Amino acid sequence: MIQNQRIILRGPSGWGKTTLVGYTLPGRTFIIETDLGGMASLARVDTDKVTVWECPTDEPNLNEALRTSDPGKVHSTQLPSTEQAEPRALHELKRLLKALTAPQPIPNCPHYTMFDNIVLDTISGVTDIVTNRVLWLSKRISPALSGPDYVPVQATLKQQLKMLLRVQGPNIIMCAHEYTERPDGEFAFDGAAKIKNPRKNRYKLTLAAPGQCRDDIPAMGFGHGFRLNLTGAGSTMKYMLQTRPESPDIVGIKTAWPWLPLEVDVTIGNWAHPERYGLARIFELAEAGIPRGAP
């Protein structure tokens, strides 16, 4: 069985990343679910093979809620007070990671030796947890992150990811939302791949991560950066996993298994046996190309 791989599974929100990791990974899987709505996608997983830890939800910080609003039109009574309950989700996530990655198993706690795959779903979910905590500590009221916030948010986010990536044995899969970054620095949320020459127009696909983390995270030891694409419509719709870029100007989509096709059909063809499709198909193709005797 494939072991010790580091994979970023990226794609627009709602395109099926959680379903793929929950239903099609071979072996025993542990999912750290930080994404709102992710539990609904995992409602029918085989609990004999898949363990899901749902991150607790903090009292919403209006800094996040206001991102799509005009701050000038928000009444002051709608803003969070300095007495807002302390966000605890980051503490609980750190406790889980400490137990999961400890040198020796801790009684009644999950441990990496119990699983073949560990999934973090999603990077942007962890970002929101960290952001909520940082903004509460600073007692700042703002509809979005500003300059002073980025350093502690990025450092704390990468600290959590690095802890998982140090684990040897299980495959580490991190799901990430993907946006199209426009020349003006804004994001397009429709998932359309509006890629132009980044040296000129600077349209590019990017991870939903804060600031420099969009470039730092893919470089943190991930051997694979797979992108989920949808083709067709209705009964002809296919879920295709892109394994490497079709253009050298597109970064972050890559594989350490060069014999894989450019795109692999990961559509679940039979829900009675989802383990025969999806990421299991990717691992099957990977194993077929690994030379005998190779680690």
PDB file of C-alpha atoms in Angstrom:
ATOM      1  CA  MET A   1       0.000   0.000   0.000  1.00  0.00           C
ATOM      2  CA  ILE A   2       1.140   3.540  -0.776  1.00  0.00           C
ATOM      3  CA  GLN A   3       2.678   5.161   2.311  1.00  0.00           C
ATOM      4  CA  ASN A   4       4.294   8.371   3.509  1.00  0.00           C
ATOM      5  CA  GLN A   5       3.010  10.601   0.694  1.00  0.00           C
ATOM      6  CA  ARG A   6       2.309  14.309   1.156  1.00  0.00           C
ATOM      7  CA  ILE A   7      -0.622  15.460  -0.979  1.00  0.00           C
ATOM      8  CA  ILE A   8      -2.485  18.730  -1.439  1.00  0.00           C
ATOM      9  CA  LEU A   9      -5.918  18.083  -2.935  1.00  0.00           C
ATOM     10  CA  ARG A  10      -7.067  21.416  -4.285  1.00  0.00           C
ATOM     11  CA  GLY A  11     -10.104  22.737  -6.094  1.00  0.00           C
ATOM     12  CA  PRO A  12     -12.977  25.223  -5.761  1.00  0.00           C
ATOM     13  CA  SER A  13     -15.314  24.956  -2.798  1.00  0.00           C
ATOM     14  CA  GLY A  14     -18.084  22.390  -3.135  1.00  0.00           C
ATOM     15  CA  TRP A  15     -16.519  20.331  -5.927  1.00  0.00           C
ATOM     16  CA  GLY A  16     -16.177  17.068  -3.975  1.00  0.00           C
ATOM     17  CA  LYS A  17     -12.791  17.056  -2.212  1.00  0.00           C
ATOM     18  CA  THR A  18     -14.284  15.964   1.124  1.00  0.00           C
ATOM     19  CA  THR A  19     -16.229  13.183  -0.584  1.00  0.00           C
ATOM     20  CA  LEU A  20     -13.076  11.857  -2.248  1.00  0.00           C
ATOM     21  CA  VAL A  21     -11.056  11.682   0.970  1.00  0.00           C
ATOM     22  CA  GLY A  22     -13.944  10.309   3.004  1.00  0.00           C
ATOM     23  CA  TYR A  23     -15.063   7.520   0.698  1.00  0.00           C
ATOM     24  CA  THR A  24     -12.240   6.521  -1.642  1.00  0.00           C
ATOM     25  CA  LEU A  25      -8.969   6.462   0.294  1.00  0.00           C
ATOM     26  CA  PRO A  26      -7.693   2.889   0.786  1.00  0.00           C
ATOM     27  CA  GLY A  27      -6.945   1.713   4.308  1.00  0.00           C
ATOM     28  CA  ARG A  28      -7.782   3.382   7.614  1.00  0.00           C
ATOM     29  CA  THR A  29      -8.368   7.132   7.471  1.00  0.00           C
ATOM     30  CA  PHE A  30      -8.507   9.873  10.103  1.00  0.00           C
ATOM     31  CA  ILE A  31     -10.148  13.132   9.000  1.00  0.00           C
ATOM     32  CA  ILE A  32      -9.672  16.407  10.859  1.00  0.00           C
ATOM     33  CA  GLU A  33     -12.791  18.285   9.770  1.00  0.00           C
ATOM     34  CA  THR A  34     -12.502  22.067  10.140  1.00  0.00           C
ATOM     35  CA  ASP A  35     -14.630  23.081   7.172  1.00  0.00           C
ATOM     36  CA  LEU A  36     -18.181  24.284   7.799  1.00  0.00           C
ATOM     37  CA  GLY A  37     -20.522  21.880   6.047  1.00  0.00           C
ATOM     38  CA  GLY A  38     -17.896  19.173   5.705  1.00  0.00           C
ATOM     39  CA  MET A  39     -19.678  16.827   8.098  1.00  0.00           C
ATOM     40  CA  ALA A  40     -22.684  16.658   5.777  1.00  0.00           C
ATOM     41  CA  SER A  41     -20.446  15.182   3.058  1.00  0.00           C
ATOM     42  CA  LEU A  42     -19.195  12.532   5.491  1.00  0.00           C
ATOM     43  CA  ALA A  43     -22.579  11.395   6.793  1.00  0.00           C
ATOM     44  CA  ARG A  44     -22.399   7.966   5.109  1.00  0.00           C
ATOM     45  CA  VAL A  45     -18.725   7.064   5.577  1.00  0.00           C
ATOM     46  CA  ASP A  46     -17.817   3.561   6.738  1.00  0.00           C
ATOM     47  CA  THR A  47     -17.008   4.194  10.391  1.00  0.00           C
ATOM     48  CA  ASP A  48     -15.041   0.932  10.552  1.00  0.00           C
ATOM     49  CA  LYS A  49     -12.520   2.489   8.172  1.00  0.00           C
ATOM     50  CA  VAL A  50     -12.930   6.237   8.661  1.00  0.00           C
ATOM     51  CA  THR A  51     -12.670   8.231  11.888  1.00  0.00           C
ATOM     52  CA  VAL A  52     -13.794  11.855  11.769  1.00  0.00           C
ATOM     53  CA  TRP A  53     -12.887  14.510  14.337  1.00  0.00           C
ATOM     54  CA  GLU A  54     -15.095  17.577  14.013  1.00  0.00           C
ATOM     55  CA  CYS A  55     -13.401  20.729  15.194  1.00  0.00           C
ATOM     56  CA  PRO A  56     -15.561  22.650  17.681  1.00  0.00           C
ATOM     57  CA  THR A  57     -17.055  25.903  16.451  1.00  0.00           C
ATOM     58  CA  ASP A  58     -16.151  29.209  18.076  1.00  0.00           C
ATOM     59  CA  GLU A  59     -18.615  31.990  18.624  1.00  0.00           C
ATOM     60  CA  PRO A  60     -18.479  33.704  15.220  1.00  0.00           C
ATOM     61  CA  ASN A  61     -16.202  36.689  15.103  1.00  0.00           C
ATOM     62  CA  LEU A  62     -17.907  39.386  13.063  1.00  0.00           C
ATOM     63  CA  ASN A  63     -14.554  40.173  11.481  1.00  0.00           C
ATOM     64  CA  GLU A  64     -15.240  37.128   9.300  1.00  0.00           C
ATOM     65  CA  ALA A  65     -18.969  37.726   8.915  1.00  0.00           C
ATOM     66  CA  LEU A  66     -18.394  41.249   7.664  1.00  0.00           C
ATOM     67  CA  ARG A  67     -16.094  40.259   4.819  1.00  0.00           C
ATOM     68  CA  THR A  68     -18.950  40.389   2.325  1.00  0.00           C
ATOM     69  CA  SER A  69     -20.551  43.486   3.854  1.00  0.00           C
ATOM     70  CA  ASP A  70     -19.906  47.184   3.656  1.00  0.00           C
ATOM     71  CA  PRO A  71     -18.370  48.070   7.056  1.00  0.00           C
ATOM     72  CA  GLY A  72     -19.716  51.603   6.692  1.00  0.00           C
ATOM     73  CA  LYS A  73     -23.266  50.284   6.786  1.00  0.00           C
ATOM     74  CA  VAL A  74     -22.813  48.071   9.853  1.00  0.00           C
ATOM     75  CA  HIS A  75     -24.264  49.523  13.047  1.00  0.00           C
ATOM     76  CA  SER A  76     -21.821  49.664  15.948  1.00  0.00           C
ATOM     77  CA  THR A  77     -24.044  47.399  18.060  1.00  0.00           C
ATOM     78  CA  GLN A  78     -23.401  44.621  15.544  1.00  0.00           C
ATOM     79  CA  LEU A  79     -19.668  44.649  16.156  1.00  0.00           C
ATOM     80  CA  PRO A  80     -18.065  42.188  18.582  1.00  0.00           C
ATOM     81  CA  SER A  81     -17.459  43.476  22.097  1.00  0.00           C
ATOM     82  CA  THR A  82     -14.239  43.033  24.055  1.00  0.00           C
ATOM     83  CA  GLU A  83     -16.231  40.630  26.271  1.00  0.00           C
ATOM     84  CA  GLN A  84     -16.754  38.179  23.407  1.00  0.00           C
ATOM     85  CA  ALA A  85     -16.255  34.586  24.562  1.00  0.00           C
ATOM     86  CA  GLU A  86     -12.666  33.418  24.122  1.00  0.00           C
ATOM     87  CA  PRO A  87     -12.291  31.355  20.906  1.00  0.00           C
ATOM     88  CA  ARG A  88     -11.295  27.824  21.953  1.00  0.00           C
ATOM     89  CA  ALA A  89     -11.244  25.924  18.659  1.00  0.00           C
ATOM     90  CA  LEU A  90      -7.517  26.507  18.126  1.00  0.00           C
ATOM     91  CA  HIS A  91      -6.757  25.111  21.598  1.00  0.00           C
ATOM     92  CA  GLU A  92      -8.761  21.969  20.834  1.00  0.00           C
ATOM     93  CA  LEU A  93      -7.061  21.554  17.459  1.00  0.00           C
ATOM     94  CA  LYS A  94      -3.633  21.861  19.083  1.00  0.00           C
ATOM     95  CA  ARG A  95      -4.578  19.263  21.713  1.00  0.00           C
ATOM     96  CA  LEU A  96      -5.663  16.864  18.989  1.00  0.00           C
ATOM     97  CA  LEU A  97      -2.466  17.348  16.956  1.00  0.00           C
ATOM     98  CA  LYS A  98      -0.321  16.886  20.073  1.00  0.00           C
ATOM     99  CA  ALA A  99      -2.005  13.541  20.812  1.00  0.00           C
ATOM    100  CA  LEU A 100      -2.148  12.436  17.181  1.00  0.00           C
ATOM    101  CA  THR A 101       1.549  13.108  16.542  1.00  0.00           C
ATOM    102  CA  ALA A 102       2.970  12.164  19.984  1.00  0.00           C
ATOM    103  CA  PRO A 103       6.011   9.804  19.990  1.00  0.00           C
ATOM    104  CA  GLN A 104       3.970   7.233  21.927  1.00  0.00           C
ATOM    105  CA  PRO A 105       0.187   6.666  21.863  1.00  0.00           C
ATOM    106  CA  ILE A 106      -1.815   8.449  24.569  1.00  0.00           C
ATOM    107  CA  PRO A 107      -4.641   6.349  26.093  1.00  0.00           C
ATOM    108  CA  ASN A 108      -8.062   6.960  24.533  1.00  0.00           C
ATOM    109  CA  CYS A 109      -6.629   9.377  21.974  1.00  0.00           C
ATOM    110  CA  PRO A 110      -6.085   8.949  18.225  1.00  0.00           C
ATOM    111  CA  HIS A 111      -2.475   8.288  17.203  1.00  0.00           C
ATOM    112  CA  TYR A 112      -0.853   8.331  13.784  1.00  0.00           C
ATOM    113  CA  THR A 113       0.137   4.660  14.046  1.00  0.00           C
ATOM    114  CA  MET A 114      -3.567   3.750  13.997  1.00  0.00           C
ATOM    115  CA  PHE A 115      -4.115   5.102  10.470  1.00  0.00           C
ATOM    116  CA  ASP A 116      -2.918   4.759   6.889  1.00  0.00           C
ATOM    117  CA  ASN A 117      -4.116   8.255   5.939  1.00  0.00           C
ATOM    118  CA  ILE A 118      -4.491  11.486   7.883  1.00  0.00           C
ATOM    119  CA  VAL A 119      -6.591  14.175   6.212  1.00  0.00           C
ATOM    120  CA  LEU A 120      -6.836  17.862   7.093  1.00  0.00           C
ATOM    121  CA  ASP A 121     -10.023  19.290   5.599  1.00  0.00           C
ATOM    122  CA  THR A 122      -9.385  22.174   4.914  1.00  0.00           C
ATOM    123  CA  ILE A 123      -6.416  24.542   5.055  1.00  0.00           C
ATOM    124  CA  SER A 124      -8.795  27.500   4.803  1.00  0.00           C
ATOM    125  CA  GLY A 125     -10.841  26.074   7.699  1.00  0.00           C
ATOM    126  CA  VAL A 126      -7.754  26.091   9.922  1.00  0.00           C
ATOM    127  CA  THR A 127      -7.000  29.623   8.709  1.00  0.00           C
ATOM    128  CA  ASP A 128     -10.412  30.791   9.897  1.00  0.00           C
ATOM    129  CA  ILE A 129      -9.844  29.170  13.310  1.00  0.00           C
ATOM    130  CA  VAL A 130      -6.447  30.836  13.672  1.00  0.00           C
ATOM    131  CA  THR A 131      -7.764  34.180  12.408  1.00  0.00           C
ATOM    132  CA  ASN A 132     -10.633  34.159  14.885  1.00  0.00           C
ATOM    133  CA  ARG A 133      -8.188  33.618  17.744  1.00  0.00           C
ATOM    134  CA  VAL A 134      -5.670  36.255  16.605  1.00  0.00           C
ATOM    135  CA  LEU A 135      -8.332  38.922  16.116  1.00  0.00           C
ATOM    136  CA  TRP A 136      -9.821  38.184  19.532  1.00  0.00           C
ATOM    137  CA  LEU A 137      -6.410  38.459  21.220  1.00  0.00           C
ATOM    138  CA  SER A 138      -5.696  41.784  19.546  1.00  0.00           C
ATOM    139  CA  LYS A 139      -9.196  43.094  20.380  1.00  0.00           C
ATOM    140  CA  ARG A 140      -9.299  44.550  16.908  1.00  0.00           C
ATOM    141  CA  ILE A 141     -12.524  45.142  15.017  1.00  0.00           C
ATOM    142  CA  SER A 142     -12.096  44.926  11.259  1.00  0.00           C
ATOM    143  CA  PRO A 143     -13.950  43.232   8.410  1.00  0.00           C
ATOM    144  CA  ALA A 144     -10.752  41.537   7.229  1.00  0.00           C
ATOM    145  CA  LEU A 145      -7.150  40.868   8.124  1.00  0.00           C
ATOM    146  CA  SER A 146      -4.868  43.872   7.991  1.00  0.00           C
ATOM    147  CA  GLY A 147      -1.092  44.225   7.961  1.00  0.00           C
ATOM    148  CA  PRO A 148      -0.349  43.501  11.667  1.00  0.00           C
ATOM    149  CA  ASP A 149      -2.554  40.388  11.623  1.00  0.00           C
ATOM    150  CA  TYR A 150      -0.838  38.490   8.831  1.00  0.00           C
ATOM    151  CA  VAL A 151       2.389  37.596  10.644  1.00  0.00           C
ATOM    152  CA  PRO A 152       0.793  35.759  13.633  1.00  0.00           C
ATOM    153  CA  VAL A 153      -1.921  34.172  11.471  1.00  0.00           C
ATOM    154  CA  GLN A 154       0.546  32.825   8.898  1.00  0.00           C
ATOM    155  CA  ALA A 155       3.060  31.664  11.521  1.00  0.00           C
ATOM    156  CA  THR A 156       0.406  29.845  13.578  1.00  0.00           C
ATOM    157  CA  LEU A 157      -1.145  28.233  10.506  1.00  0.00           C
ATOM    158  CA  LYS A 158       2.193  26.901   9.250  1.00  0.00           C
ATOM    159  CA  GLN A 159       3.078  25.684  12.747  1.00  0.00           C
ATOM    160  CA  GLN A 160       0.015  23.394  12.764  1.00  0.00           C
ATOM    161  CA  LEU A 161       0.713  22.093   9.269  1.00  0.00           C
ATOM    162  CA  LYS A 162       4.383  21.414  10.011  1.00  0.00           C
ATOM    163  CA  MET A 163       3.421  19.326  13.046  1.00  0.00           C
ATOM    164  CA  LEU A 164       1.402  16.978  10.845  1.00  0.00           C
ATOM    165  CA  LEU A 165       3.986  16.877   8.076  1.00  0.00           C
ATOM    166  CA  ARG A 166       6.656  15.613  10.487  1.00  0.00           C
ATOM    167  CA  VAL A 167       4.731  12.351  10.936  1.00  0.00           C
ATOM    168  CA  GLN A 168       6.263   9.401   9.090  1.00  0.00           C
ATOM    169  CA  GLY A 169       4.163   6.484   7.879  1.00  0.00           C
ATOM    170  CA  PRO A 170       0.616   7.603   7.083  1.00  0.00           C
ATOM    171  CA  ASN A 171      -0.179   9.555   3.940  1.00  0.00           C
ATOM    172  CA  ILE A 172      -0.904  13.185   4.793  1.00  0.00           C
ATOM    173  CA  ILE A 173      -3.611  14.712   2.608  1.00  0.00           C
ATOM    174  CA  MET A 174      -4.555  18.365   2.969  1.00  0.00           C
ATOM    175  CA  CYS A 175      -7.636  19.666   1.190  1.00  0.00           C
ATOM    176  CA  ALA A 176      -7.469  23.258   0.001  1.00  0.00           C
ATOM    177  CA  HIS A 177      -9.945  25.586  -1.635  1.00  0.00           C
ATOM    178  CA  GLU A 178      -8.717  27.215  -4.814  1.00  0.00           C
ATOM    179  CA  TYR A 179      -9.516  30.608  -6.265  1.00  0.00           C
ATOM    180  CA  THR A 180      -8.607  32.456  -9.436  1.00  0.00           C
ATOM    181  CA  GLU A 181      -6.466  35.449  -8.559  1.00  0.00           C
ATOM    182  CA  ARG A 182      -7.066  38.420 -10.830  1.00  0.00           C
ATOM    183  CA  PRO A 183      -4.511  41.082 -11.807  1.00  0.00           C
ATOM    184  CA  ASP A 184      -5.973  43.513  -9.253  1.00  0.00           C
ATOM    185  CA  GLY A 185      -5.305  41.036  -6.430  1.00  0.00           C
ATOM    186  CA  GLU A 186      -8.959  40.151  -5.942  1.00  0.00           C
ATOM    187  CA  PHE A 187     -10.347  36.607  -6.196  1.00  0.00           C
ATOM    188  CA  ALA A 188     -12.926  35.091  -8.492  1.00  0.00           C
ATOM    189  CA  PHE A 189     -15.022  32.589  -6.536  1.00  0.00           C
ATOM    190  CA  ASP A 190     -16.720  30.817  -9.447  1.00  0.00           C
ATOM    191  CA  GLY A 191     -13.919  28.277  -9.841  1.00  0.00           C
ATOM    192  CA  ALA A 192     -13.348  29.188 -13.487  1.00  0.00           C
ATOM    193  CA  ALA A 193      -9.768  28.612 -14.604  1.00  0.00           C
ATOM    194  CA  LYS A 194      -9.211  32.058 -16.079  1.00  0.00           C
ATOM    195  CA  ILE A 195      -5.468  31.553 -16.410  1.00  0.00           C
ATOM    196  CA  LYS A 196      -3.447  33.845 -18.627  1.00  0.00           C
ATOM    197  CA  ASN A 197       0.278  34.356 -18.852  1.00  0.00           C
ATOM    198  CA  PRO A 198       1.157  35.260 -15.230  1.00  0.00           C
ATOM    199  CA  ARG A 199       4.238  37.154 -16.379  1.00  0.00           C
ATOM    200  CA  LYS A 200       1.964  39.655 -18.132  1.00  0.00           C
ATOM    201  CA  ASN A 201      -1.629  39.551 -16.922  1.00  0.00           C
ATOM    202  CA  ARG A 202      -1.040  37.637 -13.671  1.00  0.00           C
ATOM    203  CA  TYR A 203      -4.230  35.592 -13.685  1.00  0.00           C
ATOM    204  CA  LYS A 204      -3.385  32.465 -11.703  1.00  0.00           C
ATOM    205  CA  LEU A 205      -4.939  29.691  -9.678  1.00  0.00           C
ATOM    206  CA  THR A 206      -4.055  30.078  -6.017  1.00  0.00           C
ATOM    207  CA  LEU A 207      -4.792  28.423  -2.674  1.00  0.00           C
ATOM    208  CA  ALA A 208      -7.264  30.012  -0.281  1.00  0.00           C
ATOM    209  CA  ALA A 209      -4.601  30.823   2.296  1.00  0.00           C
ATOM    210  CA  PRO A 210      -3.423  34.093   3.837  1.00  0.00           C
ATOM    211  CA  GLY A 211      -0.756  36.148   2.102  1.00  0.00           C
ATOM    212  CA  GLN A 212       2.583  34.446   1.504  1.00  0.00           C
ATOM    213  CA  CYS A 213       1.147  31.102   2.669  1.00  0.00           C
ATOM    214  CA  ARG A 214      -0.360  30.676  -0.802  1.00  0.00           C
ATOM    215  CA  ASP A 215       3.182  30.025  -2.026  1.00  0.00           C
ATOM    216  CA  ASP A 216       4.776  28.728   1.190  1.00  0.00           C
ATOM    217  CA  ILE A 217       2.364  25.860   1.884  1.00  0.00           C
ATOM    218  CA  PRO A 218       2.853  23.996  -1.443  1.00  0.00           C
ATOM    219  CA  ALA A 219       6.618  24.183  -0.849  1.00  0.00           C
ATOM    220  CA  MET A 220       6.454  22.608   2.636  1.00  0.00           C
ATOM    221  CA  GLY A 221       7.386  19.108   1.486  1.00  0.00           C
ATOM    222  CA  PHE A 222       4.355  18.143  -0.571  1.00  0.00           C
ATOM    223  CA  GLY A 223       5.299  15.707  -3.318  1.00  0.00           C
ATOM    224  CA  HIS A 224       1.901  16.018  -4.952  1.00  0.00           C
ATOM    225  CA  GLY A 225      -0.446  18.879  -5.736  1.00  0.00           C
ATOM    226  CA  PHE A 226      -3.547  17.396  -7.368  1.00  0.00           C
ATOM    227  CA  ARG A 227      -6.348  19.571  -8.730  1.00  0.00           C
ATOM    228  CA  LEU A 228      -9.964  18.424  -8.939  1.00  0.00           C
ATOM    229  CA  ASN A 229     -11.725  19.374 -12.184  1.00  0.00           C
ATOM    230  CA  LEU A 230     -15.315  18.813 -13.322  1.00  0.00           C
ATOM    231  CA  THR A 231     -16.173  18.052 -16.936  1.00  0.00           C
ATOM    232  CA  GLY A 232     -19.520  17.521 -18.649  1.00  0.00           C
ATOM    233  CA  ALA A 233     -22.934  18.023 -17.060  1.00  0.00           C
ATOM    234  CA  GLY A 234     -25.738  15.913 -15.642  1.00  0.00           C
ATOM    235  CA  SER A 235     -25.354  12.208 -16.328  1.00  0.00           C
ATOM    236  CA  THR A 236     -22.155  12.857 -18.306  1.00  0.00           C
ATOM    237  CA  MET A 237     -20.395  14.767 -15.524  1.00  0.00           C
ATOM    238  CA  LYS A 238     -16.946  13.439 -14.671  1.00  0.00           C
ATOM    239  CA  TYR A 239     -14.611  14.226 -11.783  1.00  0.00           C
ATOM    240  CA  MET A 240     -11.093  14.451 -13.141  1.00  0.00           C
ATOM    241  CA  LEU A 241      -7.939  14.748 -11.040  1.00  0.00           C
ATOM    242  CA  GLN A 242      -5.232  16.807 -12.721  1.00  0.00           C
ATOM    243  CA  THR A 243      -1.793  15.491 -11.762  1.00  0.00           C
ATOM    244  CA  ARG A 244       0.520  18.041 -13.385  1.00  0.00           C
ATOM    245  CA  PRO A 245       0.178  21.392 -15.139  1.00  0.00           C
ATOM    246  CA  GLU A 246      -0.571  21.605 -18.815  1.00  0.00           C
ATOM    247  CA  SER A 247       1.546  24.759 -18.932  1.00  0.00           C
ATOM    248  CA  PRO A 248       4.862  25.561 -17.210  1.00  0.00           C
ATOM    249  CA  ASP A 249       3.359  28.877 -16.061  1.00  0.00           C
ATOM    250  CA  ILE A 250       0.953  27.092 -13.690  1.00  0.00           C
ATOM    251  CA  VAL A 251       2.606  26.294 -10.370  1.00  0.00           C
ATOM    252  CA  GLY A 252       1.596  24.060  -7.485  1.00  0.00           C
ATOM    253  CA  ILE A 253      -0.007  21.279  -9.559  1.00  0.00           C
ATOM    254  CA  LYS A 254       2.550  18.469  -9.573  1.00  0.00           C
ATOM    255  CA  THR A 255       3.231  14.805  -8.846  1.00  0.00           C
ATOM    256  CA  ALA A 256       6.188  12.717  -7.766  1.00  0.00           C
ATOM    257  CA  TRP A 257       4.740   9.915  -9.902  1.00  0.00           C
ATOM    258  CA  PRO A 258       5.561  11.103 -13.451  1.00  0.00           C
ATOM    259  CA  TRP A 259       4.002   8.012 -15.033  1.00  0.00           C
ATOM    260  CA  LEU A 260       0.492   9.112 -14.024  1.00  0.00           C
ATOM    261  CA  PRO A 261      -1.708  10.436 -16.842  1.00  0.00           C
ATOM    262  CA  LEU A 262      -2.242  14.200 -17.010  1.00  0.00           C
ATOM    263  CA  GLU A 263      -5.810  13.616 -15.798  1.00  0.00           C
ATOM    264  CA  VAL A 264      -7.323  10.607 -14.026  1.00  0.00           C
ATOM    265  CA  ASP A 265     -11.054   9.916 -13.862  1.00  0.00           C
ATOM    266  CA  VAL A 266     -11.912   9.756 -10.128  1.00  0.00           C
ATOM    267  CA  THR A 267     -15.702   9.644 -10.535  1.00  0.00           C
ATOM    268  CA  ILE A 268     -17.343   7.249  -8.079  1.00  0.00           C
ATOM    269  CA  GLY A 269     -19.043   4.815 -10.422  1.00  0.00           C
ATOM    270  CA  ASN A 270     -20.710   2.609  -7.812  1.00  0.00           C
ATOM    271  CA  TRP A 271     -21.665   3.981  -4.397  1.00  0.00           C
ATOM    272  CA  ALA A 272     -21.930   0.455  -3.025  1.00  0.00           C
ATOM    273  CA  HIS A 273     -18.150   0.211  -3.464  1.00  0.00           C
ATOM    274  CA  PRO A 274     -16.679   3.759  -3.518  1.00  0.00           C
ATOM    275  CA  GLU A 275     -13.334   2.349  -2.381  1.00  0.00           C
ATOM    276  CA  ARG A 276     -12.754   1.104  -5.936  1.00  0.00           C
ATOM    277  CA  TYR A 277     -12.716   4.637  -7.358  1.00  0.00           C
ATOM    278  CA  GLY A 278     -11.385   8.091  -6.627  1.00  0.00           C
ATOM    279  CA  LEU A 279      -8.099   8.310  -4.755  1.00  0.00           C
ATOM    280  CA  ALA A 280      -7.900   4.513  -4.590  1.00  0.00           C
ATOM    281  CA  ARG A 281      -7.597   4.622  -8.387  1.00  0.00           C
ATOM    282  CA  ILE A 282      -4.751   7.155  -8.125  1.00  0.00           C
ATOM    283  CA  PHE A 283      -2.883   4.949  -5.638  1.00  0.00           C
ATOM    284  CA  GLU A 284      -3.474   1.897  -7.836  1.00  0.00           C
ATOM    285  CA  LEU A 285      -1.912   3.651 -10.835  1.00  0.00           C
ATOM    286  CA  ALA A 286       0.952   4.886  -8.669  1.00  0.00           C
ATOM    287  CA  GLU A 287       1.749   1.409  -7.331  1.00  0.00           C
ATOM    288  CA  ALA A 288       1.718  -0.014 -10.844  1.00  0.00           C
ATOM    289  CA  GLY A 289       4.536   2.346 -11.847  1.00  0.00           C
ATOM    290  CA  ILE A 290       6.767   2.000  -8.782  1.00  0.00           C
ATOM    291  CA  PRO A 291       9.787  -0.238  -9.543  1.00  0.00           C
ATOM    292  CA  ARG A 292       9.930  -3.481  -7.575  1.00  0.00           C
ATOM    293  CA  GLY A 293      11.986  -3.138  -4.415  1.00  0.00           C
ATOM    294  CA  ALA A 294      11.612   0.633  -4.290  1.00  0.00           C
ATOM    295  CA  PRO A 295      10.670   2.130  -0.876  1.00  0.00           C
TER     296      PRO A 295
END
